[in-house]
GROMACS .gro file of C-alpha atoms in nm:
model
  314
    1MET     CA    1   9.232   4.626  13.221
    2THR     CA    2   9.443   4.938  13.238
    3SER     CA    3   9.535   4.911  12.870
    4VAL     CA    4   9.165   4.882  12.781
    5LYS     CA    5   9.086   5.200  12.977
    6GLN     CA    6   9.375   5.379  12.811
    7ALA     CA    7   9.255   5.266  12.469
    8LYS     CA    8   8.902   5.391  12.542
    9ARG     CA    9   9.040   5.722  12.670
   10THR     CA   10   9.254   5.760  12.356
   11LEU     CA   11   8.951   5.682  12.139
   12VAL     CA   12   8.739   5.944  12.317
   13LEU     CA   13   9.014   6.206  12.285
   14THR     CA   14   9.054   6.124  11.916
   15ILE     CA   15   8.680   6.162  11.859
   16LEU     CA   16   8.678   6.496  12.044
   17VAL     CA   17   8.976   6.625  11.846
   18CYS     CA   18   8.820   6.518  11.516
   19ALA     CA   19   8.489   6.680  11.612
   20SER     CA   20   8.670   6.999  11.708
   21LEU     CA   21   8.863   7.006  11.379
   22SER     CA   22   8.540   6.942  11.189
   23LEU     CA   23   8.367   7.236  11.361
   24PHE     CA   24   8.671   7.455  11.296
   25ALA     CA   25   8.669   7.361  10.927
   26GLN     CA   26   8.297   7.436  10.906
   27ALA     CA   27   8.352   7.777  11.069
   28ILE     CA   28   8.628   7.863  10.821
   29ASP     CA   29   8.421   7.737  10.528
   30GLY     CA   30   8.144   7.971  10.643
   31LEU     CA   31   8.367   8.269  10.561
   32LYS     CA   32   8.355   8.191  10.190
   33ALA     CA   33   8.132   8.443  10.014
   34PRO     CA   34   8.080   8.581   9.661
   35VAL     CA   35   8.336   8.849   9.753
   36THR     CA   36   8.603   8.744  10.004
   37PHE     CA   37   8.925   8.928  10.083
   38PHE     CA   38   9.186   8.949  10.360
   39LEU     CA   39   9.297   9.247  10.566
   40ALA     CA   40   9.649   9.273  10.713
   41SER     CA   41   9.829   9.563  10.876
   42ASP     CA   42  10.132   9.657  11.084
   43MET     CA   43  10.313   9.340  10.987
   44GLY     CA   44  10.647   9.485  10.884
   45LYS     CA   45  10.896   9.304  11.108
   46ASN     CA   46  11.124   9.140  10.849
   47GLY     CA   47  11.005   8.793  10.936
   48TYR     CA   48  11.052   8.827  11.312
   49TYR     CA   49  10.806   8.791  11.601
   50LYS     CA   50  10.480   8.644  11.464
   51GLN     CA   51  10.507   8.776  11.109
   52LYS     CA   52  10.606   8.446  10.945
   53PRO     CA   53  10.350   8.228  11.131
   54VAL     CA   54  10.071   8.476  11.052
   55ALA     CA   55  10.180   8.495  10.688
   56GLU     CA   56  10.179   8.116  10.664
   57LEU     CA   57   9.832   8.101  10.824
   58MET     CA   58   9.707   8.359  10.573
   59GLY     CA   59   9.834   8.135  10.295
   60GLU     CA   60   9.670   7.823  10.439
   61MET     CA   61   9.337   8.000  10.481
   62ALA     CA   62   9.367   8.154  10.135
   63ASP     CA   63   9.398   7.799  10.002
   64LYS     CA   64   9.053   7.726  10.149
   65LEU     CA   65   8.880   8.059  10.087
   66GLY     CA   66   9.034   8.190   9.764
   67PRO     CA   67   9.041   8.563   9.851
   68GLU     CA   68   9.018   8.809   9.564
   69CYS     CA   69   9.281   9.033   9.716
   70ILE     CA   70   9.475   9.133  10.026
   71VAL     CA   71   9.419   9.480  10.172
   72ALA     CA   72   9.737   9.606  10.345
   73ALA     CA   73   9.633   9.888  10.578
   74GLY     CA   74   9.971  10.049  10.630
   75ASP     CA   75  10.298   9.996  10.819
   76VAL     CA   76  10.403   9.712  10.594
   77PHE     CA   77  10.759   9.836  10.662
   78HIS     CA   78  10.869   9.912  11.015
   79TYR     CA   79  11.051  10.123  11.111
   80LEU     CA   80  11.176  10.367  10.849
   81GLY     CA   81  10.978  10.262  10.544
   82VAL     CA   82  11.166  10.187  10.222
   83GLN     CA   83  11.417  10.407  10.043
   84SER     CA   84  11.365  10.289   9.685
   85VAL     CA   85  11.197  10.020   9.473
   86SER     CA   86  11.518   9.814   9.504
   87ASP     CA   87  11.539   9.840   9.884
   88PRO     CA   88  11.626   9.492  10.026
   89LEU     CA   89  11.328   9.527  10.261
   90TRP     CA   90  11.095   9.445   9.972
   91CYS     CA   91  11.234   9.092   9.975
   92SER     CA   92  11.308   9.037  10.345
   93ASN     CA   93  10.984   9.191  10.464
   94PHE     CA   94  10.729   9.120  10.190
   95GLU     CA   95  10.817   8.900   9.893
   96ASN     CA   96  10.998   8.628  10.091
   97VAL     CA   97  10.755   8.631  10.384
   98PHE     CA   98  10.418   8.639  10.207
   99SER     CA   99  10.538   8.378   9.961
  100HIS     CA  100  10.257   8.122   9.982
  101PRO     CA  101  10.120   8.044   9.633
  102GLU     CA  102   9.768   8.145   9.737
  103LEU     CA  103   9.888   8.490   9.843
  104GLN     CA  104   9.998   8.572   9.487
  105VAL     CA  105   9.680   8.774   9.438
  106PRO     CA  106   9.646   9.153   9.410
  107TRP     CA  107   9.760   9.342   9.719
  108TYR     CA  108   9.601   9.684   9.772
  109PRO     CA  109   9.824   9.882  10.012
  110ILE     CA  110   9.820  10.224  10.173
  111CYS     CA  111  10.091  10.414  10.357
  112GLY     CA  112  10.114  10.419  10.733
  113ASN     CA  113  10.324  10.645  10.950
  114HIS     CA  114  10.628  10.417  10.908
  115GLU     CA  115  10.610  10.438  10.528
  116TYR     CA  116  10.606  10.816  10.573
  117SER     CA  117  10.940  10.790  10.755
  118GLY     CA  118  11.088  10.676  10.423
  119ASN     CA  119  11.029  10.732  10.053
  120THR     CA  120  10.653  10.713   9.994
  121GLN     CA  121  10.694  10.752   9.619
  122ALA     CA  122  10.885  10.422   9.615
  123VAL     CA  123  10.586  10.255   9.780
  124THR     CA  124  10.361  10.348   9.488
  125LEU     CA  125  10.627  10.293   9.220
  126TYR     CA  126  10.680   9.935   9.336
  127SER     CA  127  10.355   9.865   9.150
  128ASN     CA  128  10.570   9.877   8.835
  129ILE     CA  129  10.799   9.607   8.976
  130SER     CA  130  10.562   9.361   9.143
  131ARG     CA  131  10.275   9.184   8.968
  132ARG     CA  132  10.072   9.175   9.289
  133TRP     CA  133  10.151   9.512   9.454
  134GLU     CA  134   9.876   9.733   9.309
  135MET     CA  135   9.891  10.087   9.446
  136PRO     CA  136   9.805  10.336   9.171
  137ALA     CA  137   9.823  10.637   9.405
  138LYS     CA  138   9.839  10.721   9.774
  139TYR     CA  139   9.460  10.733   9.784
  140TYR     CA  140   9.240  10.544   9.539
  141THR     CA  141   8.930  10.327   9.506
  142LYS     CA  142   8.861   9.973   9.386
  143VAL     CA  143   8.535   9.785   9.323
  144LEU     CA  144   8.513   9.410   9.384
  145THR     CA  145   8.229   9.233   9.202
  146SER     CA  146   8.110   8.872   9.195
  147LYS     CA  147   7.770   8.703   9.156
  148LYS     CA  148   7.575   9.030   9.175
  149THR     CA  149   7.758   9.132   9.494
  150THR     CA  150   7.952   9.459   9.482
  151VAL     CA  151   8.194   9.609   9.734
  152ARG     CA  152   8.358   9.948   9.696
  153LEU     CA  153   8.690   9.985   9.876
  154VAL     CA  154   8.798  10.345   9.935
  155PHE     CA  155   9.162  10.376  10.038
  156ILE     CA  156   9.265  10.698  10.209
  157ASP     CA  157   9.609  10.834  10.296
  158THR     CA  158   9.583  10.927  10.663
  159PRO     CA  159   9.925  11.064  10.772
  160PRO     CA  160   9.884  11.386  10.564
  161LEU     CA  161   9.541  11.435  10.726
  162ILE     CA  162   9.698  11.457  11.073
  163ASP     CA  163   9.882  11.770  11.186
  164LYS     CA  164  10.133  11.568  11.391
  165TYR     CA  165  10.283  11.430  11.072
  166ARG     CA  166  10.244  11.739  10.855
  167THR     CA  167  10.440  11.958  11.096
  168HIS     CA  168  10.732  11.717  11.152
  169SER     CA  169  10.895  11.743  10.810
  170ASP     CA  170  11.228  11.622  10.951
  171LYS     CA  171  11.077  11.286  11.056
  172TYR     CA  172  10.798  11.257  10.796
  173PRO     CA  173  10.937  11.449  10.497
  174ASP     CA  174  10.659  11.361  10.251
  175ALA     CA  175  10.354  11.432  10.469
  176CYS     CA  176  10.356  11.810  10.434
  177LYS     CA  177  10.387  11.781  10.054
  178GLU     CA  178  10.041  11.626  10.016
  179ASP     CA  179   9.735  11.840   9.944
  180MET     CA  180   9.500  11.757  10.231
  181GLN     CA  181   9.201  11.947  10.092
  182ALA     CA  182   9.233  11.777   9.753
  183GLN     CA  183   9.217  11.436   9.919
  184LEU     CA  184   8.914  11.527  10.132
  185LYS     CA  185   8.734  11.663   9.824
  186TRP     CA  186   8.814  11.339   9.639
  187LEU     CA  187   8.684  11.134   9.932
  188GLU     CA  188   8.356  11.323   9.940
  189GLU     CA  189   8.306  11.293   9.563
  190THR     CA  190   8.394  10.922   9.565
  191LEU     CA  191   8.149  10.841   9.843
  192ALA     CA  192   7.877  11.059   9.690
  193ASN     CA  193   7.896  10.854   9.370
  194ALA     CA  194   7.924  10.511   9.533
  195LYS     CA  195   7.632  10.284   9.433
  196GLU     CA  196   7.768   9.945   9.543
  197ASP     CA  197   7.605   9.707   9.793
  198TRP     CA  198   7.872   9.784  10.052
  199VAL     CA  199   8.114  10.072  10.100
  200ILE     CA  200   8.428  10.022  10.309
  201VAL     CA  201   8.679  10.297  10.379
  202VAL     CA  202   9.032  10.187  10.468
  203GLY     CA  203   9.287  10.411  10.638
  204HIS     CA  204   9.587  10.351  10.859
  205HIS     CA  205   9.490  10.567  11.156
  206PRO     CA  206   9.184  10.512  11.377
  207ILE     CA  207   8.900  10.756  11.422
  208TYR     CA  208   8.795  10.598  11.753
  209ALA     CA  209   9.004  10.349  11.951
  210ASP     CA  210   9.171  10.274  12.280
  211THR     CA  211   9.536  10.371  12.244
  212ASN     CA  212   9.815  10.550  12.423
  213LYS     CA  213   9.909  10.729  12.102
  214ASP     CA  214   9.855  11.105  12.075
  215GLU     CA  215   9.488  11.197  12.107
  216SER     CA  216   9.541  11.459  11.837
  217GLU     CA  217   9.568  11.178  11.580
  218ARG     CA  218   9.209  11.076  11.652
  219THR     CA  219   9.066  11.426  11.692
  220ASP     CA  220   9.215  11.530  11.356
  221MET     CA  221   9.058  11.221  11.195
  222GLN     CA  222   8.726  11.292  11.363
  223LYS     CA  223   8.701  11.651  11.246
  224ARG     CA  224   8.836  11.593  10.895
  225VAL     CA  225   8.720  11.245  10.796
  226ASP     CA  226   8.445  11.117  11.023
  227SER     CA  227   8.190  11.381  10.925
  228ILE     CA  228   8.228  11.280  10.559
  229LEU     CA  229   8.194  10.909  10.637
  230ARG     CA  230   7.881  10.971  10.844
  231ARG     CA  231   7.727  11.188  10.576
  232TYR     CA  232   7.746  10.906  10.324
  233LYS     CA  233   7.673  10.627  10.574
  234VAL     CA  234   7.965  10.402  10.491
  235ASP     CA  235   7.945  10.052  10.635
  236PHE     CA  236   8.294   9.995  10.777
  237TYR     CA  237   8.583  10.224  10.855
  238ILE     CA  238   8.882   9.990  10.889
  239CYS     CA  239   9.228  10.085  11.012
  240GLY     CA  240   9.542   9.951  11.178
  241HIS     CA  241   9.810  10.144  11.371
  242ILE     CA  242   9.711  10.029  11.723
  243HIS     CA  243   9.834   9.666  11.695
  244ASN     CA  244   9.526   9.500  11.843
  245PHE     CA  245   9.171   9.413  11.749
  246GLN     CA  246   8.892   9.659  11.832
  247HIS     CA  247   8.532   9.708  11.724
  248ILE     CA  248   8.362  10.033  11.817
  249HIS     CA  249   8.004  10.129  11.741
  250LEU     CA  250   7.881  10.462  11.873
  251PRO     CA  251   7.513  10.530  11.939
  252ASP     CA  252   7.518  10.844  11.724
  253SER     CA  253   7.681  10.679  11.420
  254LYS     CA  254   7.572  10.399  11.188
  255ILE     CA  255   7.932  10.313  11.100
  256ASP     CA  256   8.123  10.016  11.241
  257TYR     CA  257   8.473  10.138  11.330
  258ILE     CA  258   8.718   9.848  11.319
  259VAL     CA  259   9.083   9.830  11.420
  260ASN     CA  260   9.276   9.541  11.267
  261THR     CA  261   9.560   9.398  11.472
  262SER     CA  262   9.928   9.361  11.391
  263GLY     CA  263  10.033   9.071  11.173
  264ALA     CA  264  10.361   9.049  11.366
  265LEU     CA  265  10.362   9.199  11.717
  266ALA     CA  266  10.044   9.294  11.903
  267ARG     CA  267  10.000   9.534  12.192
  268LYS     CA  268   9.840   9.321  12.461
  269ASN     CA  269   9.706   9.597  12.684
  270VAL     CA  270   9.378   9.711  12.533
  271LYS     CA  271   9.070   9.823  12.723
  272GLU     CA  272   8.717   9.927  12.648
  273VAL     CA  273   8.631  10.286  12.561
  274LYS     CA  274   8.301  10.447  12.472
  275GLY     CA  275   8.130  10.231  12.212
  276THR     CA  276   8.361   9.930  12.244
  277LYS     CA  277   8.193   9.605  12.142
  278PHE     CA  278   8.509   9.393  12.142
  279CYS     CA  279   8.883   9.424  12.193
  280ALA     CA  280   9.169   9.174  12.210
  281GLY     CA  281   9.547   9.196  12.207
  282GLN     CA  282   9.643   8.908  11.979
  283GLU     CA  283   9.834   8.896  11.652
  284GLY     CA  284   9.645   8.798  11.339
  285PHE     CA  285   9.449   8.938  11.047
  286SER     CA  286   9.088   8.975  10.932
  287VAL     CA  287   8.871   8.812  10.668
  288ILE     CA  288   8.594   9.017  10.502
  289SER     CA  289   8.306   8.819  10.350
  290ALA     CA  290   8.041   8.996  10.141
  291TRP     CA  291   7.707   8.875  10.011
  292SER     CA  292   7.453   9.105   9.848
  293ASP     CA  293   7.255   9.118  10.176
  294LYS     CA  294   7.525   9.054  10.439
  295LEU     CA  295   7.873   9.185  10.519
  296THR     CA  296   8.092   9.014  10.780
  297LEU     CA  297   8.438   9.092  10.912
  298SER     CA  298   8.600   8.804  11.104
  299MET     CA  299   8.896   8.868  11.334
  300ILE     CA  300   9.140   8.576  11.311
  301ASP     CA  301   9.415   8.510  11.568
  302GLU     CA  302   9.757   8.359  11.493
  303HIS     CA  303   9.620   8.007  11.550
  304GLY     CA  304   9.336   8.045  11.302
  305ASN     CA  305   9.064   8.092  11.562
  306ILE     CA  306   8.775   8.326  11.485
  307LEU     CA  307   8.790   8.561  11.784
  308TYR     CA  308   8.499   8.785  11.689
  309GLN     CA  309   8.276   8.881  11.399
  310VAL     CA  310   8.114   9.207  11.293
  311THR     CA  311   7.809   9.157  11.072
  312ARG     CA  312   7.585   9.403  10.890
  313ASN     CA  313   7.262   9.300  10.718
  314LYS     CA  314   7.059   9.477  10.453
   0.00000   0.00000   0.00000
């Protein structure tokens, strides 16, 4: 009798597990859109902590979703950036970690504060070495198009827009060399001419977020960047830097401000601030799915769970 009960219990558990896996698969399949791409940031730990498991998960999900590209929102290389295009960190931290066949798609990176601790020119020049590392400049724009759906990605270079980095030439030698006003003029002109269905601006530093980092980082971004983004009503401003997931939507702005978590080591202590819709301290990455009338960003934890979604509709 006992063996019969155990068999029934095993059968029920099997059915529940299969049902759960089926629902999970359906949820993941629902992320497939005419334009689909991944977002990773702050993952530069040379394969340690959660970097390898997250990289493997990205590959497995890429096998199901077929992303057009990977957006790398800075701090691909902790802690001192890279020194040259032949720096061993390119292999130990990028090529040999994000090695899944389905991750051999274009990567669109930007510099974070850790890249600015090293040789930022090497970060752009690596585009001449790698077939998938596509960084034509420190700030640039790309348009993704499929089945009458268009997404403009506008990549900005945030460390030179923040005084903290510009004034510490000993620690961030390249930041003060960049022409801040030229970049802001380019940003305004690029957004003014954007005609795509969706416009997403990607930078490393947040404009609004809960963080114990210097408040001046955010106030500099607010006074120099946010006014331009609001003027042209961009859809998402996406960043990293804080090492956790956050979604902030302020009543006086139509923009969704999104912080992507670390792909290696998250900061667990995150709390709500003004405008917070969601926050969580887990490692992972994000999937962006675009249709002509809907734009969704899905926050994915290290286990492949969809923690939260931000959706905009036309």
